[in-house]
Amino acid sequence: MHIHKFEKIWLIFGVTTLIIFLTVIGVSAFYLGNQPPSCLATVNPENVDTTAPFNEPGLKKVEGKEWDYELVFVASAFSYNPGQVEVPLEAKVKVIATTKDVIHGFEVAGTNINMMLEPGFISEYVTTFDKAGEFLIVCNEYCGVGHHTMTSKIEVIE
């Protein structure tokens, strides 16, 4: 069987590209440990207000963990609790958030924090705030008629 020269080139190019992509994904997943976020942590959406740590939302200093602070948020019907929080500059913070009612977004403008909050699931993100200022938290998932008013603020202070 005769294969044309250009068909051989495209076949070699396609197989090589496939091998490179699979190698990159394999190294990223198994050697570097990159995995999609999982929703292994759950909470009953009807009992969010009585379940720790969501019974006391806000910033808390923690000891013996890889991060310095835990910042807990609860989203519900067009608001975030707390409405405003102060975070120290250069602090490593674990943001822990959930929602009591419908799907909400949790985007901190000007940072790489962007999570989807689903009822019954706990979303977490570890970050370091390395510049001072005010950062607006917005809901980037349409959640109803008051969606446009759903904001909060993180103030990073020195």
PDB file of C-alpha atoms in Angstrom:
ATOM      1  CA  MET A   1       0.000   0.000   0.000  1.00  0.00           C
ATOM      2  CA  HIS A   2       1.339   3.388  -0.980  1.00  0.00           C
ATOM      3  CA  ILE A   3       0.804   6.436   1.274  1.00  0.00           C
ATOM      4  CA  HIS A   4       1.424   9.840  -0.215  1.00  0.00           C
ATOM      5  CA  LYS A   5       4.322  11.874   1.206  1.00  0.00           C
ATOM      6  CA  PHE A   6       2.027  14.643   2.532  1.00  0.00           C
ATOM      7  CA  GLU A   7      -0.294  12.110   4.179  1.00  0.00           C
ATOM      8  CA  LYS A   8       2.721  10.608   5.973  1.00  0.00           C
ATOM      9  CA  ILE A   9       3.771  14.074   7.179  1.00  0.00           C
ATOM     10  CA  TRP A  10       0.267  14.874   8.519  1.00  0.00           C
ATOM     11  CA  LEU A  11      -0.028  11.431  10.117  1.00  0.00           C
ATOM     12  CA  ILE A  12       3.340  11.818  11.875  1.00  0.00           C
ATOM     13  CA  PHE A  13       2.437  15.378  12.933  1.00  0.00           C
ATOM     14  CA  GLY A  14      -0.942  14.279  14.354  1.00  0.00           C
ATOM     15  CA  VAL A  15       0.441  11.298  16.275  1.00  0.00           C
ATOM     16  CA  THR A  16       3.355  13.369  17.626  1.00  0.00           C
ATOM     17  CA  THR A  17       0.993  16.133  18.760  1.00  0.00           C
ATOM     18  CA  LEU A  18      -1.253  13.598  20.487  1.00  0.00           C
ATOM     19  CA  ILE A  19       1.718  12.051  22.314  1.00  0.00           C
ATOM     20  CA  ILE A  20       2.964  15.488  23.425  1.00  0.00           C
ATOM     21  CA  PHE A  21      -0.494  16.512  24.727  1.00  0.00           C
ATOM     22  CA  LEU A  22      -0.974  13.255  26.608  1.00  0.00           C
ATOM     23  CA  THR A  23       2.523  13.541  28.105  1.00  0.00           C
ATOM     24  CA  VAL A  24       1.875  17.110  29.296  1.00  0.00           C
ATOM     25  CA  ILE A  25      -1.455  16.120  30.854  1.00  0.00           C
ATOM     26  CA  GLY A  26       0.094  13.037  32.485  1.00  0.00           C
ATOM     27  CA  VAL A  27       3.012  14.987  33.964  1.00  0.00           C
ATOM     28  CA  SER A  28       0.667  17.744  35.156  1.00  0.00           C
ATOM     29  CA  ALA A  29      -1.788  15.332  36.776  1.00  0.00           C
ATOM     30  CA  PHE A  30       0.504  12.703  38.265  1.00  0.00           C
ATOM     31  CA  TYR A  31       3.862  14.411  38.848  1.00  0.00           C
ATOM     32  CA  LEU A  32       2.734  17.977  39.639  1.00  0.00           C
ATOM     33  CA  GLY A  33      -0.519  16.898  41.308  1.00  0.00           C
ATOM     34  CA  ASN A  34      -2.805  19.247  39.357  1.00  0.00           C
ATOM     35  CA  GLN A  35      -6.375  18.044  39.475  1.00  0.00           C
ATOM     36  CA  PRO A  36      -9.748  19.658  38.900  1.00  0.00           C
ATOM     37  CA  PRO A  37     -11.381  20.899  42.092  1.00  0.00           C
ATOM     38  CA  SER A  38     -13.567  18.293  43.679  1.00  0.00           C
ATOM     39  CA  CYS A  39     -16.636  18.763  45.789  1.00  0.00           C
ATOM     40  CA  LEU A  40     -15.698  16.263  48.453  1.00  0.00           C
ATOM     41  CA  ALA A  41     -16.611  18.629  51.259  1.00  0.00           C
ATOM     42  CA  THR A  42     -20.352  18.970  51.712  1.00  0.00           C
ATOM     43  CA  VAL A  43     -22.740  20.730  54.056  1.00  0.00           C
ATOM     44  CA  ASN A  44     -26.490  20.519  54.487  1.00  0.00           C
ATOM     45  CA  PRO A  45     -27.790  23.786  52.954  1.00  0.00           C
ATOM     46  CA  GLU A  46     -30.645  23.914  55.456  1.00  0.00           C
ATOM     47  CA  ASN A  47     -28.210  23.852  58.410  1.00  0.00           C
ATOM     48  CA  VAL A  48     -25.481  26.182  57.128  1.00  0.00           C
ATOM     49  CA  ASP A  49     -26.099  28.748  59.892  1.00  0.00           C
ATOM     50  CA  THR A  50     -25.515  26.136  62.607  1.00  0.00           C
ATOM     51  CA  THR A  51     -22.607  24.260  60.981  1.00  0.00           C
ATOM     52  CA  ALA A  52     -18.997  25.240  61.729  1.00  0.00           C
ATOM     53  CA  PRO A  53     -17.233  27.226  60.307  1.00  0.00           C
ATOM     54  CA  PHE A  54     -20.234  28.854  58.595  1.00  0.00           C
ATOM     55  CA  ASN A  55     -21.947  29.659  61.904  1.00  0.00           C
ATOM     56  CA  GLU A  56     -19.303  32.398  62.403  1.00  0.00           C
ATOM     57  CA  PRO A  57     -18.394  33.847  58.973  1.00  0.00           C
ATOM     58  CA  GLY A  58     -15.426  36.176  58.712  1.00  0.00           C
ATOM     59  CA  LEU A  59     -11.649  36.110  59.115  1.00  0.00           C
ATOM     60  CA  LYS A  60     -10.046  33.858  61.726  1.00  0.00           C
ATOM     61  CA  LYS A  61      -6.363  33.303  62.528  1.00  0.00           C
ATOM     62  CA  VAL A  62      -5.399  29.614  62.473  1.00  0.00           C
ATOM     63  CA  GLU A  63      -2.372  27.762  63.794  1.00  0.00           C
ATOM     64  CA  GLY A  64      -0.605  24.651  62.521  1.00  0.00           C
ATOM     65  CA  LYS A  65      -1.833  24.803  58.934  1.00  0.00           C
ATOM     66  CA  GLU A  66      -0.254  25.786  55.630  1.00  0.00           C
ATOM     67  CA  TRP A  67      -2.185  29.077  55.673  1.00  0.00           C
ATOM     68  CA  ASP A  68      -2.327  31.881  58.251  1.00  0.00           C
ATOM     69  CA  TYR A  69      -6.032  32.756  58.126  1.00  0.00           C
ATOM     70  CA  GLU A  70      -9.365  31.236  57.161  1.00  0.00           C
ATOM     71  CA  LEU A  71     -11.859  33.569  55.511  1.00  0.00           C
ATOM     72  CA  VAL A  72     -15.382  32.125  55.676  1.00  0.00           C
ATOM     73  CA  PHE A  73     -18.211  33.426  53.474  1.00  0.00           C
ATOM     74  CA  VAL A  74     -21.866  32.417  53.252  1.00  0.00           C
ATOM     75  CA  ALA A  75     -23.849  33.464  50.188  1.00  0.00           C
ATOM     76  CA  SER A  76     -27.613  33.760  50.168  1.00  0.00           C
ATOM     77  CA  ALA A  77     -30.376  35.713  48.400  1.00  0.00           C
ATOM     78  CA  PHE A  78     -28.386  38.615  46.967  1.00  0.00           C
ATOM     79  CA  SER A  79     -25.852  39.057  49.782  1.00  0.00           C
ATOM     80  CA  TYR A  80     -22.608  37.718  51.172  1.00  0.00           C
ATOM     81  CA  ASN A  81     -21.949  37.348  54.873  1.00  0.00           C
ATOM     82  CA  PRO A  82     -19.738  39.130  55.951  1.00  0.00           C
ATOM     83  CA  GLY A  83     -20.396  42.240  53.886  1.00  0.00           C
ATOM     84  CA  GLN A  84     -16.863  43.577  54.410  1.00  0.00           C
ATOM     85  CA  VAL A  85     -13.703  42.088  55.882  1.00  0.00           C
ATOM     86  CA  GLU A  86     -10.130  43.293  56.493  1.00  0.00           C
ATOM     87  CA  VAL A  87      -7.217  40.986  55.601  1.00  0.00           C
ATOM     88  CA  PRO A  88      -3.541  41.662  56.456  1.00  0.00           C
ATOM     89  CA  LEU A  89      -1.161  42.259  53.547  1.00  0.00           C
ATOM     90  CA  GLU A  90       0.972  39.218  52.528  1.00  0.00           C
ATOM     91  CA  ALA A  91      -1.181  36.862  54.608  1.00  0.00           C
ATOM     92  CA  LYS A  92      -1.806  33.392  53.200  1.00  0.00           C
ATOM     93  CA  VAL A  93      -5.576  32.969  53.348  1.00  0.00           C
ATOM     94  CA  LYS A  94      -7.845  29.993  52.760  1.00  0.00           C
ATOM     95  CA  VAL A  95     -11.201  31.227  51.456  1.00  0.00           C
ATOM     96  CA  ILE A  96     -14.013  28.850  52.428  1.00  0.00           C
ATOM     97  CA  ALA A  97     -17.470  29.543  51.012  1.00  0.00           C
ATOM     98  CA  THR A  98     -20.888  27.990  50.500  1.00  0.00           C
ATOM     99  CA  THR A  99     -24.438  29.030  49.740  1.00  0.00           C
ATOM    100  CA  LYS A 100     -27.766  28.390  51.438  1.00  0.00           C
ATOM    101  CA  ASP A 101     -30.162  28.757  48.525  1.00  0.00           C
ATOM    102  CA  VAL A 102     -29.196  28.749  44.822  1.00  0.00           C
ATOM    103  CA  ILE A 103     -26.006  28.687  42.763  1.00  0.00           C
ATOM    104  CA  HIS A 104     -23.949  31.856  43.217  1.00  0.00           C
ATOM    105  CA  GLY A 105     -20.623  33.009  41.871  1.00  0.00           C
ATOM    106  CA  PHE A 106     -17.765  34.235  44.042  1.00  0.00           C
ATOM    107  CA  GLU A 107     -15.292  36.372  42.124  1.00  0.00           C
ATOM    108  CA  VAL A 108     -12.820  38.698  43.810  1.00  0.00           C
ATOM    109  CA  ALA A 109     -12.169  41.373  41.189  1.00  0.00           C
ATOM    110  CA  GLY A 110      -8.482  42.014  40.561  1.00  0.00           C
ATOM    111  CA  THR A 111      -7.377  38.586  41.836  1.00  0.00           C
ATOM    112  CA  ASN A 112      -7.465  35.029  40.543  1.00  0.00           C
ATOM    113  CA  ILE A 113     -10.179  33.978  43.007  1.00  0.00           C
ATOM    114  CA  ASN A 114     -13.212  32.744  41.090  1.00  0.00           C
ATOM    115  CA  MET A 115     -15.436  30.012  42.522  1.00  0.00           C
ATOM    116  CA  MET A 116     -18.904  28.652  41.921  1.00  0.00           C
ATOM    117  CA  LEU A 117     -20.932  28.224  45.095  1.00  0.00           C
ATOM    118  CA  GLU A 118     -23.468  25.409  44.985  1.00  0.00           C
ATOM    119  CA  PRO A 119     -25.968  24.528  47.718  1.00  0.00           C
ATOM    120  CA  GLY A 120     -24.675  21.572  49.693  1.00  0.00           C
ATOM    121  CA  PHE A 121     -21.036  21.941  48.629  1.00  0.00           C
ATOM    122  CA  ILE A 122     -18.091  23.775  50.159  1.00  0.00           C
ATOM    123  CA  SER A 123     -15.733  25.689  47.850  1.00  0.00           C
ATOM    124  CA  GLU A 124     -12.188  26.434  49.001  1.00  0.00           C
ATOM    125  CA  TYR A 125      -9.313  28.468  47.590  1.00  0.00           C
ATOM    126  CA  VAL A 126      -5.905  29.283  49.111  1.00  0.00           C
ATOM    127  CA  THR A 127      -4.287  32.564  48.083  1.00  0.00           C
ATOM    128  CA  THR A 128      -1.948  35.299  49.253  1.00  0.00           C
ATOM    129  CA  PHE A 129      -3.051  38.906  49.061  1.00  0.00           C
ATOM    130  CA  ASP A 130       0.152  40.635  47.927  1.00  0.00           C
ATOM    131  CA  LYS A 131      -1.131  44.145  47.256  1.00  0.00           C
ATOM    132  CA  ALA A 132      -3.009  46.494  49.546  1.00  0.00           C
ATOM    133  CA  GLY A 133      -6.358  47.969  48.611  1.00  0.00           C
ATOM    134  CA  GLU A 134     -10.046  47.189  48.331  1.00  0.00           C
ATOM    135  CA  PHE A 135     -11.206  44.195  46.324  1.00  0.00           C
ATOM    136  CA  LEU A 136     -14.836  43.882  45.317  1.00  0.00           C
ATOM    137  CA  ILE A 137     -16.514  40.487  45.549  1.00  0.00           C
ATOM    138  CA  VAL A 138     -19.201  39.995  42.927  1.00  0.00           C
ATOM    139  CA  CYS A 139     -21.599  37.219  42.055  1.00  0.00           C
ATOM    140  CA  ASN A 140     -20.816  36.147  38.492  1.00  0.00           C
ATOM    141  CA  GLU A 141     -23.593  33.521  38.252  1.00  0.00           C
ATOM    142  CA  TYR A 142     -27.079  34.883  37.648  1.00  0.00           C
ATOM    143  CA  CYS A 143     -29.040  34.113  40.813  1.00  0.00           C
ATOM    144  CA  GLY A 144     -32.245  36.106  40.482  1.00  0.00           C
ATOM    145  CA  VAL A 145     -33.681  39.614  40.276  1.00  0.00           C
ATOM    146  CA  GLY A 146     -31.324  41.077  42.902  1.00  0.00           C
ATOM    147  CA  HIS A 147     -28.200  39.559  41.335  1.00  0.00           C
ATOM    148  CA  HIS A 148     -26.740  42.957  40.427  1.00  0.00           C
ATOM    149  CA  THR A 149     -26.752  44.061  44.096  1.00  0.00           C
ATOM    150  CA  MET A 150     -24.876  41.008  45.390  1.00  0.00           C
ATOM    151  CA  THR A 151     -21.476  42.336  46.452  1.00  0.00           C
ATOM    152  CA  SER A 152     -19.053  42.287  49.337  1.00  0.00           C
ATOM    153  CA  LYS A 153     -15.617  43.754  49.921  1.00  0.00           C
ATOM    154  CA  ILE A 154     -12.185  42.547  51.039  1.00  0.00           C
ATOM    155  CA  GLU A 155      -9.892  45.295  52.268  1.00  0.00           C
ATOM    156  CA  VAL A 156      -6.215  44.320  52.327  1.00  0.00           C
ATOM    157  CA  ILE A 157      -4.420  46.448  54.910  1.00  0.00           C
ATOM    158  CA  GLU A 158      -0.769  46.835  55.877  1.00  0.00           C
TER     159      GLU A 158
END
